[in-house]
Short mmCIF file of C-alpha atoms and ligand atoms in Angstrom, two decimals:
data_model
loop_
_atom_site.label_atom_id
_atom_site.label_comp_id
_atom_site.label_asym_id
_atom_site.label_seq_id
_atom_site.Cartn_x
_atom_site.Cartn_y
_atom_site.Cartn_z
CA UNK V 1 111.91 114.50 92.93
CA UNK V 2 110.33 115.91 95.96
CA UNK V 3 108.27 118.36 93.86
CA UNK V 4 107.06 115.55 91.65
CA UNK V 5 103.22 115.54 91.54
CA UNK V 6 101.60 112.63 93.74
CA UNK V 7 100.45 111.26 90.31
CA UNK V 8 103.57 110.96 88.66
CA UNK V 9 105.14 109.69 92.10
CA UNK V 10 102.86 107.00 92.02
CA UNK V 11 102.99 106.20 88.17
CA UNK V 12 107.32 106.13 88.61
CA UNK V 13 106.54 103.20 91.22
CA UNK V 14 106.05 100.67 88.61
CA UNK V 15 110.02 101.72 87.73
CA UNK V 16 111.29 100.12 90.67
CA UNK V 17 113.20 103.25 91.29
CA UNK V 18 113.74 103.04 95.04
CA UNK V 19 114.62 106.90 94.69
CA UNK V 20 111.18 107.57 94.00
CA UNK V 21 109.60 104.89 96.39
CA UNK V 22 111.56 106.65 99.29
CA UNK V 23 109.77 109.97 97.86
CA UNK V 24 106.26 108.41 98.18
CA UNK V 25 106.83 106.65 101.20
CA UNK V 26 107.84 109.76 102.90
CA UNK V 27 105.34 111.96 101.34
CA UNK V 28 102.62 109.64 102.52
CA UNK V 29 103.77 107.35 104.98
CA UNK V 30 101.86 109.90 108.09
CA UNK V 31 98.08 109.76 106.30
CA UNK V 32 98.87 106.19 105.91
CA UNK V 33 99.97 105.27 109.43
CA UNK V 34 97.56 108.12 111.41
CA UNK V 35 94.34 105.97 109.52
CA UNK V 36 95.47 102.62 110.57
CA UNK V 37 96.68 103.40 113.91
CA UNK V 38 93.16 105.32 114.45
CA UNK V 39 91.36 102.41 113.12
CA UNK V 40 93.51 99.38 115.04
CA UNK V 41 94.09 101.30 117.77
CA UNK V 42 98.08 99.14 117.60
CA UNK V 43 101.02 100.24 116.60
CA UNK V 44 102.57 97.13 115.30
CA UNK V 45 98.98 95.65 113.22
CA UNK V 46 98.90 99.65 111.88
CA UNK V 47 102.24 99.07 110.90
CA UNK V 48 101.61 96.13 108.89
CA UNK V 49 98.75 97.71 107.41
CA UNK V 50 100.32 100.60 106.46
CA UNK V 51 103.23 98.08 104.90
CA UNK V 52 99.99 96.88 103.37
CA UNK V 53 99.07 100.23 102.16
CA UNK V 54 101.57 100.60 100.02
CA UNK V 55 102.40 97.76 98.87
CA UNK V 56 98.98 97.60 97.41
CA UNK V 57 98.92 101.21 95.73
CA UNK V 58 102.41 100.10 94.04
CA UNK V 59 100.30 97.04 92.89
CA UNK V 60 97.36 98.83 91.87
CA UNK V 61 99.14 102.00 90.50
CA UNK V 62 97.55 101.69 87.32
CA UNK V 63 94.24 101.32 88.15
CA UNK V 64 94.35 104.65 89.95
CA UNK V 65 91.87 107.37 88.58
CA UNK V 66 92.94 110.99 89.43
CA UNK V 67 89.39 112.15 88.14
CA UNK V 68 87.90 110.23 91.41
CA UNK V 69 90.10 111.67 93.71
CA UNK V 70 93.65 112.59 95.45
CA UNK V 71 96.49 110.08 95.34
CA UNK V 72 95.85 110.72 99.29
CA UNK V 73 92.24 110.26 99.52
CA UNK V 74 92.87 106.78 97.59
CA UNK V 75 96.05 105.88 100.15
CA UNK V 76 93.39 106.64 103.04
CA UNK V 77 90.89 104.46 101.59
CA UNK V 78 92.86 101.57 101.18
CA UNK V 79 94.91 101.60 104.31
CA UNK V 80 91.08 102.48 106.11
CA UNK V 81 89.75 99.44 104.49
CA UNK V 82 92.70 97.01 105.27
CA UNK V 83 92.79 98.08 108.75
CA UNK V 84 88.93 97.54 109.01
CA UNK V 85 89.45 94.01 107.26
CA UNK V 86 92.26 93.78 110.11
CA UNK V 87 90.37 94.08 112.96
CA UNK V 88 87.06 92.71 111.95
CA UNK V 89 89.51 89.07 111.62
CA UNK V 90 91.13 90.14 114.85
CA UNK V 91 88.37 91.47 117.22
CA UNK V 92 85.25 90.51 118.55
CA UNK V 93 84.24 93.10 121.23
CA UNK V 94 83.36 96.24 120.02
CA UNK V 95 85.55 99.35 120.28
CA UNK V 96 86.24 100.37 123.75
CA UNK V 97 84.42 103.59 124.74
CA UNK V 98 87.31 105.70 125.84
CA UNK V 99 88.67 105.22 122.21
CA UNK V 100 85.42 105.85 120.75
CA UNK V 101 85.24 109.13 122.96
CA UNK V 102 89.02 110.25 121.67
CA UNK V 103 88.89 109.51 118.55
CA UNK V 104 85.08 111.53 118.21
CA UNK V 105 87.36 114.30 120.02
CA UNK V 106 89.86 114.25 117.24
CA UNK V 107 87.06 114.35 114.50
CA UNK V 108 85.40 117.00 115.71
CA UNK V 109 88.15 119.11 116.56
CA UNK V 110 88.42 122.71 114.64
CA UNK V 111 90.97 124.88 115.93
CA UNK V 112 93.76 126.09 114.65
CA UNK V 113 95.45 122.94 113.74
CA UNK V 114 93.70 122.75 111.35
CA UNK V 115 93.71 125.92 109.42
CA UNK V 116 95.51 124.40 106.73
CA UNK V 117 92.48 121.96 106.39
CA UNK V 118 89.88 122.40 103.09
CA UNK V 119 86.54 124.23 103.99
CA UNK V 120 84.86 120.94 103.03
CA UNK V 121 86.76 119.32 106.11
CA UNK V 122 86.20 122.31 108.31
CA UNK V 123 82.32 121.91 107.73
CA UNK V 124 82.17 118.48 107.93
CA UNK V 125 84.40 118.68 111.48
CA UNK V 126 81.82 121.33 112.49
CA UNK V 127 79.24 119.27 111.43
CA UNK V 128 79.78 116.36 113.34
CA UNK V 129 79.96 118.70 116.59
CA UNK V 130 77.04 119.41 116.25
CA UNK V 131 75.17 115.79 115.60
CA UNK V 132 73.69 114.62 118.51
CA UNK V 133 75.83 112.34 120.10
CA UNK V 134 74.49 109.11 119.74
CA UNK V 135 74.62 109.84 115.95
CA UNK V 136 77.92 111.00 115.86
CA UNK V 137 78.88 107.59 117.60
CA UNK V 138 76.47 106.03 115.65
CA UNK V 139 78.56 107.38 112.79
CA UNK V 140 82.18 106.87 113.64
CA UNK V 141 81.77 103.51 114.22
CA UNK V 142 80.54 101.97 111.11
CA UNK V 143 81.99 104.63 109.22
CA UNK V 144 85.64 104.37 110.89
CA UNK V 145 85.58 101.23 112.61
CA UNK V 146 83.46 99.81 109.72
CA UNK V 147 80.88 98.32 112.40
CA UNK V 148 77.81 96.97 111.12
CA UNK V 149 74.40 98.30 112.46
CA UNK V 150 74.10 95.49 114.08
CA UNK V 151 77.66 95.49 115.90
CA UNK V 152 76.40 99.14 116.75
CA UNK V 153 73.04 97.93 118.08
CA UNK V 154 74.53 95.10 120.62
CA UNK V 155 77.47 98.11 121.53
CA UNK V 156 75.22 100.22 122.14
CA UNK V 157 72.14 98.42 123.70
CA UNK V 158 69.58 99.82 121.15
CA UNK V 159 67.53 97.79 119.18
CA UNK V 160 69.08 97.33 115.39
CA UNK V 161 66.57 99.98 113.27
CA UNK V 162 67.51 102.62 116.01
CA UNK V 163 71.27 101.89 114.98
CA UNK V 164 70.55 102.22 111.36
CA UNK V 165 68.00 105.30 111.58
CA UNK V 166 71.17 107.41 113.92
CA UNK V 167 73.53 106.08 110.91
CA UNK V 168 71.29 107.41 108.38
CA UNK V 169 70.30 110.48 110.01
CA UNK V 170 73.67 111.62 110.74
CA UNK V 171 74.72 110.75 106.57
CA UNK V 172 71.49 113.04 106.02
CA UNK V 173 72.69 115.88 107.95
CA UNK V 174 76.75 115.46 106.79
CA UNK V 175 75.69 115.53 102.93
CA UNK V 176 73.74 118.51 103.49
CA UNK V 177 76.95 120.21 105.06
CA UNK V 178 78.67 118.88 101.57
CA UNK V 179 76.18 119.99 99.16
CA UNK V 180 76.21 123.40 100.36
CA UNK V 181 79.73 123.61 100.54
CA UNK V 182 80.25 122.67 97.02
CA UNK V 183 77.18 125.13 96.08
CA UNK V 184 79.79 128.07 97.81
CA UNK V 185 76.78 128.28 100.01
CA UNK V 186 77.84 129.28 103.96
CA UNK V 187 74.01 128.38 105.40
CA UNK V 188 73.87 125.95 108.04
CA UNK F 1 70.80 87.41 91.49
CA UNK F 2 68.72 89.14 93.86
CA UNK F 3 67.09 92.36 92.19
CA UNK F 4 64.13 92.96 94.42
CA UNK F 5 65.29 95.60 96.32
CA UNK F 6 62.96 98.80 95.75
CA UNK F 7 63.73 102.46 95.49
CA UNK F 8 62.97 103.11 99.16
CA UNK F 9 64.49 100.10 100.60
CA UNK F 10 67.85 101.64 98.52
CA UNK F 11 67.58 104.67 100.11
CA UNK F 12 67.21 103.04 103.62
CA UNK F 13 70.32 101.37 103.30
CA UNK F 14 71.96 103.47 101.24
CA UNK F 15 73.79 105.24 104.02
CA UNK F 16 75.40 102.16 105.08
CA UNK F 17 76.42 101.02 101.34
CA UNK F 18 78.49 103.71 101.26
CA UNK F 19 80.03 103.62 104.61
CA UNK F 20 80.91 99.88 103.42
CA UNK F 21 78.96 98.23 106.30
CA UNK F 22 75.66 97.00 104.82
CA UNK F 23 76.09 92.92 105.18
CA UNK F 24 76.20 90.78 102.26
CA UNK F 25 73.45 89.57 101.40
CA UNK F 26 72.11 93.22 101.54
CA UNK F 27 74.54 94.72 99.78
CA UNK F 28 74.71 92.63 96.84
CA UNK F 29 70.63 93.18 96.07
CA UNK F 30 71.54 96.90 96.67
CA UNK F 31 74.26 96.58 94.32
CA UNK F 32 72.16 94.91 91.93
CA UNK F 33 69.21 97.71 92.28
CA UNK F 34 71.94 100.43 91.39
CA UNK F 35 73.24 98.73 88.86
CA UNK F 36 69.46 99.26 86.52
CA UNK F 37 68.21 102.53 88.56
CA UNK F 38 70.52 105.69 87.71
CA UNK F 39 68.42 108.04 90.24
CA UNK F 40 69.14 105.92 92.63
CA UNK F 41 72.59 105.98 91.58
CA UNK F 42 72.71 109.72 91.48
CA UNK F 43 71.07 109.40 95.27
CA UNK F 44 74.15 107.44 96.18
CA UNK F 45 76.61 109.25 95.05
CA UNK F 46 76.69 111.98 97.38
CA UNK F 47 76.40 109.79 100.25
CA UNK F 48 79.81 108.12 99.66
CA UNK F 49 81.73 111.04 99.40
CA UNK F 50 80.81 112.03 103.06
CA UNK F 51 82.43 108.12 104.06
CA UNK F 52 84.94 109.27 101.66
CA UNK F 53 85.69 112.75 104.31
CA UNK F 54 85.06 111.47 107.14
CA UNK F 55 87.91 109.06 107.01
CA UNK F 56 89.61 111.91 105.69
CA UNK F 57 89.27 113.66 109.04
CA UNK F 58 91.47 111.30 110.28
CA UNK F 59 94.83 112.64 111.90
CA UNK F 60 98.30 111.84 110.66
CA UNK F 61 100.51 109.94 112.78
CA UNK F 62 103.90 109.81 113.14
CA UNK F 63 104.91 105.97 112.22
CA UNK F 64 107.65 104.02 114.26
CA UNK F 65 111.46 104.64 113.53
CA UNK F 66 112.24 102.71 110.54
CA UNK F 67 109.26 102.24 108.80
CA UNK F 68 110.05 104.28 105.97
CA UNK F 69 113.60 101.88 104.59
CA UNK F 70 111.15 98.81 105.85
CA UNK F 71 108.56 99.68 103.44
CA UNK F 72 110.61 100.65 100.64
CA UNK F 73 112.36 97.37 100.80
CA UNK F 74 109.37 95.56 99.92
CA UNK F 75 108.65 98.04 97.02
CA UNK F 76 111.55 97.92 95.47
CA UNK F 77 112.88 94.57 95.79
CA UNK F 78 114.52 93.74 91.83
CA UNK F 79 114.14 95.72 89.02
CA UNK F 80 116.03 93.47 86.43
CA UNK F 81 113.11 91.12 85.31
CA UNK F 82 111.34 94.08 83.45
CA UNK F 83 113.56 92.90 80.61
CA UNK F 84 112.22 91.68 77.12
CA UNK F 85 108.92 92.90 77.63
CA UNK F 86 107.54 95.68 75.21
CA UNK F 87 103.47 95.39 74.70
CA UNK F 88 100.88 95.68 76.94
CA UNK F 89 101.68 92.33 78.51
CA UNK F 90 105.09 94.01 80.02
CA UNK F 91 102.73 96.42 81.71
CA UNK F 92 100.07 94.51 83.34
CA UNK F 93 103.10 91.38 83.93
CA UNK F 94 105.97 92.99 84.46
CA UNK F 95 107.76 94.74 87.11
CA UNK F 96 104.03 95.28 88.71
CA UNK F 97 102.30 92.55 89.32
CA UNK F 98 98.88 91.91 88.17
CA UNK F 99 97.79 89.90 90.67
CA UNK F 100 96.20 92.67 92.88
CA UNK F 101 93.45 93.04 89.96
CA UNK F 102 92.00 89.93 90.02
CA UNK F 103 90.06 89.65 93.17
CA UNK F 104 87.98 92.31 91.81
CA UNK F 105 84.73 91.04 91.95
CA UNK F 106 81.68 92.26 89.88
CA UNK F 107 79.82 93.83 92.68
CA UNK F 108 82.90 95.64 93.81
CA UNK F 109 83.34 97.25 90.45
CA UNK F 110 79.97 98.30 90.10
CA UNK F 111 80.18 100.08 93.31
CA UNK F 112 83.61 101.44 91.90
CA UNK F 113 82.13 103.08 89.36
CA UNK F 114 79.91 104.83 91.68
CA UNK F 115 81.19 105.41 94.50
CA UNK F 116 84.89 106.42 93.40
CA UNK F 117 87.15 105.32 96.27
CA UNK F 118 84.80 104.08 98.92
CA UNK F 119 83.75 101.45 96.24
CA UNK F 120 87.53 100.82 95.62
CA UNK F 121 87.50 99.57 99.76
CA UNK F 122 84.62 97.55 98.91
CA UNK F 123 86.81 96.41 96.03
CA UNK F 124 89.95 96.02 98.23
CA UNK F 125 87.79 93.82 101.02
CA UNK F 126 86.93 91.38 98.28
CA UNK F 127 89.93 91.32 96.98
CA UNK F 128 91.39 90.09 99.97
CA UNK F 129 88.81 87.65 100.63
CA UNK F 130 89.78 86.26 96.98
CA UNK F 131 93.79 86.56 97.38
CA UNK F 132 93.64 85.02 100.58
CA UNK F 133 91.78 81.79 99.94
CA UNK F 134 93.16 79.39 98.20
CA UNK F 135 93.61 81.51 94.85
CA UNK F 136 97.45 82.13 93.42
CA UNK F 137 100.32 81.95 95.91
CA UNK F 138 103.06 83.87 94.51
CA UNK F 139 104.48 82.69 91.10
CA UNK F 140 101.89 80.18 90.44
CA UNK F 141 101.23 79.43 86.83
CA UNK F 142 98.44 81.16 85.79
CA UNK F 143 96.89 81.66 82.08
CA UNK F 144 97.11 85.16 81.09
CA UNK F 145 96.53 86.44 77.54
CA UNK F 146 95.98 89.59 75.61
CA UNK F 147 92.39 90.74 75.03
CA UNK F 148 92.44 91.82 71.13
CA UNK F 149 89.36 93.38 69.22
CA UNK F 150 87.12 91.63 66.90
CA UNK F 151 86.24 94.26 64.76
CA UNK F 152 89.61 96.14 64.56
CA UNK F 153 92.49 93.85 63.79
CA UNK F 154 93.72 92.69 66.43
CA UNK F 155 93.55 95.52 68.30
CA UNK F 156 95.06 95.20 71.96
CA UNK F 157 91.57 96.30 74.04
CA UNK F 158 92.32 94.51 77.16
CA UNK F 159 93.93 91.57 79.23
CA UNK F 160 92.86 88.38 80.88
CA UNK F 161 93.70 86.39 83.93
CA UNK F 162 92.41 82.86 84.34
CA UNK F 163 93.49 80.95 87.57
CA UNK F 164 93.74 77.07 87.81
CA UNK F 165 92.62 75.51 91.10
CA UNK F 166 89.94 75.57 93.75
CA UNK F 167 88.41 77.87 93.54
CA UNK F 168 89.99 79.16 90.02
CA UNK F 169 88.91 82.82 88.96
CA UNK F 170 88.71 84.70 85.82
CA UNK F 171 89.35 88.33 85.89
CA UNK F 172 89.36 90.86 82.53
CA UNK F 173 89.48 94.16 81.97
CA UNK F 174 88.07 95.70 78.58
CA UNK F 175 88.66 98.60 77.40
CA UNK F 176 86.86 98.43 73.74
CA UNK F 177 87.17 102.27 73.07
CA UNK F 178 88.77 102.82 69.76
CA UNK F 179 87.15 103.04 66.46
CA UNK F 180 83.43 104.39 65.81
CA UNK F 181 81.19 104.45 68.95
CA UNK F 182 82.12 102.56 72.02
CA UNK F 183 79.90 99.46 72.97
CA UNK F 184 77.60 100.01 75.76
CA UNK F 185 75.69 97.19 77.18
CA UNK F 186 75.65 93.48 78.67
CA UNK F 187 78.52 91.43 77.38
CA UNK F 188 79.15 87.58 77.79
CA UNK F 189 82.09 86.01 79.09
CA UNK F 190 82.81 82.82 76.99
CA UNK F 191 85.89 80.52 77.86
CA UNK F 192 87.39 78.67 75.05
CA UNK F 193 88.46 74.89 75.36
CA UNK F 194 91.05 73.38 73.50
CA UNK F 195 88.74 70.68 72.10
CA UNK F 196 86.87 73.78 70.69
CA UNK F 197 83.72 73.58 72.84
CA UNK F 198 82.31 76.76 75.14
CA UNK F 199 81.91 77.63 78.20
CA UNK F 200 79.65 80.26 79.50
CA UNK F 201 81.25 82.35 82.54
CA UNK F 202 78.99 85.00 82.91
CA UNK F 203 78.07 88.32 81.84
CA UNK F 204 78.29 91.77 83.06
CA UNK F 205 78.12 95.33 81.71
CA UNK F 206 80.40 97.38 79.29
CA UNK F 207 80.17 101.40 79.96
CA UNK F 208 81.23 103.14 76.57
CA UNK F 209 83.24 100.25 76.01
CA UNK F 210 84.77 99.87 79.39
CA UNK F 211 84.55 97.11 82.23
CA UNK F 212 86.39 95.33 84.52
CA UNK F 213 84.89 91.55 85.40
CA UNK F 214 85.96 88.71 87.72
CA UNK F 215 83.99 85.86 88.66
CA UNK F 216 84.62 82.05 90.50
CA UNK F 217 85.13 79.62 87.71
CA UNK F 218 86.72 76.35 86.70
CA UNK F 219 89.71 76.50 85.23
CA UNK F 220 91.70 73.80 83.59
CA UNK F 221 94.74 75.19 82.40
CA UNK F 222 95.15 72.34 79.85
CA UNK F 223 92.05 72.38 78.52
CA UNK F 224 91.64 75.93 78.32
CA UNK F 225 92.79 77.70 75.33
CA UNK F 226 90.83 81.18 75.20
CA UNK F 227 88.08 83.61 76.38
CA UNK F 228 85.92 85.45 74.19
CA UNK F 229 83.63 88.48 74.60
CA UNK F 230 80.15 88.53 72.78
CA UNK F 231 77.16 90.98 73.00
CA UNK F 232 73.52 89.83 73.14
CA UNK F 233 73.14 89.53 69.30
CA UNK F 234 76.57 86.40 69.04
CA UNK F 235 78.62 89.05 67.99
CA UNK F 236 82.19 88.71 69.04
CA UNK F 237 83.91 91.88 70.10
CA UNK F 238 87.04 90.55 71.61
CA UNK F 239 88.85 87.52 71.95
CA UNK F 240 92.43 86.27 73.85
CA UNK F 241 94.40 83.50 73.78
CA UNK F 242 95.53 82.25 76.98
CA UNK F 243 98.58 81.07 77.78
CA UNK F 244 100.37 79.79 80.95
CA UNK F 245 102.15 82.20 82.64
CA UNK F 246 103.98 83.21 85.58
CA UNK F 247 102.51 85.88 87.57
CA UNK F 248 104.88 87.01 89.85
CA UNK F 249 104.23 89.54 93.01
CA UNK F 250 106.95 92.26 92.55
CA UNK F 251 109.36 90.65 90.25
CA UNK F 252 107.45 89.11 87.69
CA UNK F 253 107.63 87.59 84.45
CA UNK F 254 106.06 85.85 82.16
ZN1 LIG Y 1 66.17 102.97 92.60
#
């Protein structure tokens, strides 16, 4: 069972087979946890969400498409989303900056640790090193904490179209990194 | 609908469409400017799979002790009620419930379609907004019915879920890809009254025969008997009956 595919895992759900919900629970149960915990910031709301998390990819098993991604890359989006839903209903001041700071320290991060990762990852972590850093904040926050420009404009003191142009200008410069990975490409 | 939105004022926002932060009002004239422009479409694309990494860049964590047999729990909690089902009903109404689909909202699926799983968050943040109001507790009677084809004898090509109350919702997914050349194009939502009047629900698009729709509408489960699907030109492509059912979150049955 433990070398079942993630697909099939998730397509056995709909059996009720607790053998194979352990499976996917344990196979996933760290991506799921690590996004809501970086995202609430709470150990008991990123448990919930991560309860959440699954609960809804059992629900919505079906309606998963392998051709749009990883049965990962789906769990991260959903538990992302529910813990952004979480805390928008939850929190009204913005995102304190020594999280901010540690979590763009985790982003950014490229040694060793992550050898493992895909070269796509490894770019984009390199490439977020090297935004300035009011676009890399800029960035992480509605793109992590799902912060609207305008949240990012009162955080930050800026007026709202310098929020959005550091947003967009830091997209600009991370789909560049992707394109040329995907083109086998290694220019900067 | 708003449809103003220009090329330029896409692009603008389109970095914060796809990181799922553009407000609504915004985001439903972007949605509806992507919806006719494909190079903006192609523009977008891109764009969401760098939302799509960066949340990938996200480390694991370790969860708390006990997490794992607390989550499985909920997953698994009866498998008996699967029983006696054996079409495409038993799927979408059986052990799984179906209720997760319905809060799907047009907009959402668009998106979807485009932006793979950053428009399923978009779809997931609706969704809740939807499941959350006042729309189906669990186990309340809902209609359901099997979507059958028109033109191919009854043909199962999708399924329909029609909720009662305030606000009620309709949602459907179609999936008219059999026979000959797949439909393409705007579809109508009709709902079917018992005293054999119409309603008009809506429309929305069909991509070689595939959509997913769900809309606010009123729903009287006494007085509603069907839904049909027609194209621009009257002609019906599918039709259900509806019938009350019991839509159940983990152990349901009809
Ligand atoms: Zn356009």
């Amino acid at each position: 069972m433990d070398r079942l595919p993630d697909e099939a895992l998730l397509s056995g759900l709909a059996t009720g087979d607790p053998d194979l919900a352990v499976t996917f629970v344990r196979r996933f149960q760290h991506r799921v946890f690590g996004v809501a915990m970086a995202v609430t910031g709470d150990p008991q709301l990123a448990e919930d969400i991560a309860q959440q998390t699954f609960e809804r990819a059992w629900r919505h098993a079906q309606i998963y498409d392998s051709r749009r991604g990883s049965v990962a890359t789906w769990l991260t989006t959903i538990a992302h989303n529910l813990a952004i839903d979480a805390v928008r209903a939850r929190r009204t001041e913005p995102v304190a900056p020594e999280d901010l700071d540690a979590l763009l320290g985790v982003v950014t991060e490229t040694p060793e640790r992550w050898a493992l990762a895909d070269e796509a990852s490894s770019r984009l972590r390199a490439a977020l090193a090297r935004l300035p850093r009011e676009q890399a904040r800029a960035l992480v926050m509605a793109g992590i904490y799902g912060m609207t420009a305008q949240q990012i404009a009162d955080a930050e003191g800026i007026p709202l179209g310098t929020a959005k142009t550091r947003i967009r200008a830091a997209m600009a410069k991370l789909r560049k990194t992707l394109a040329s990975v995907r083109r086998g490409d290694h220019a900067e | 609908m708003p449809s103003d939105m220009s090329c330029e004022q896409l692009r603008e926002a389109s970095a914060e469409l796809a990181l799922g932060v553009l407000p609504g009002r915004e985001r439903a004239e972007a949605i509806a400017h992507l919806d006719r422009c494909a190079d903006c479409r192609q523009f977008i694309e891109p764009l969401c799979r760098v939302g799509e990494r960066l949340i990938g860049l996200l480390p694991d964590q370790e969860p708390p002790l006990g997490f794992e047999t607390r989550v499985v729990r909920r997953l698994t909690p009866d498998t008996t009620a699967h029983e006696g089902h054996g079409s495409a009903r038993a799927r979408g109404l059986g052990g799984r419930p179906v209720l997760a689909r319905i809060g799907l909202a047009p907009a959402a699926v668009t998106l979807a379609a485009l932006c793979g799983f950053a428009g399923w968050a978009v779809g997931t943040a609706i969704e809740d907004v939807t499941a959350s109001a006042p729309a189906a507790p669990r186990g309340e009677p809902m209609l359901v019915g099997d979507m059958t084809s028109a033109a191919d004898a009854g043909r199962s090509v999708g399924e329909v879920y029609a909720h009662p109350g305030r606000p009620g919702w309709i949602f459907m997914s179609v999936a008219l890809d059999g026979a000959g050349r797949p439909y393409s194009g705007k579809v109508t939502c009709l709902l079917e009254r018992s005293d054999g009047g119409t309603v008009r629900l809506g429309e929305f698009a069909l991509r070689e025969g595939q959509g997913d729709w769900g809309s606010t509408a009123r729903v009287d489960s006494r007085g509603v008997s069907g839904a049909r699907l027609v194209s621009p030109d009257g002609t019906v492509l599918a039709t259900a009956h509806l019938q009350t059912g019991q839509v159940l979150t983990g152990t349901g049955q009809t």
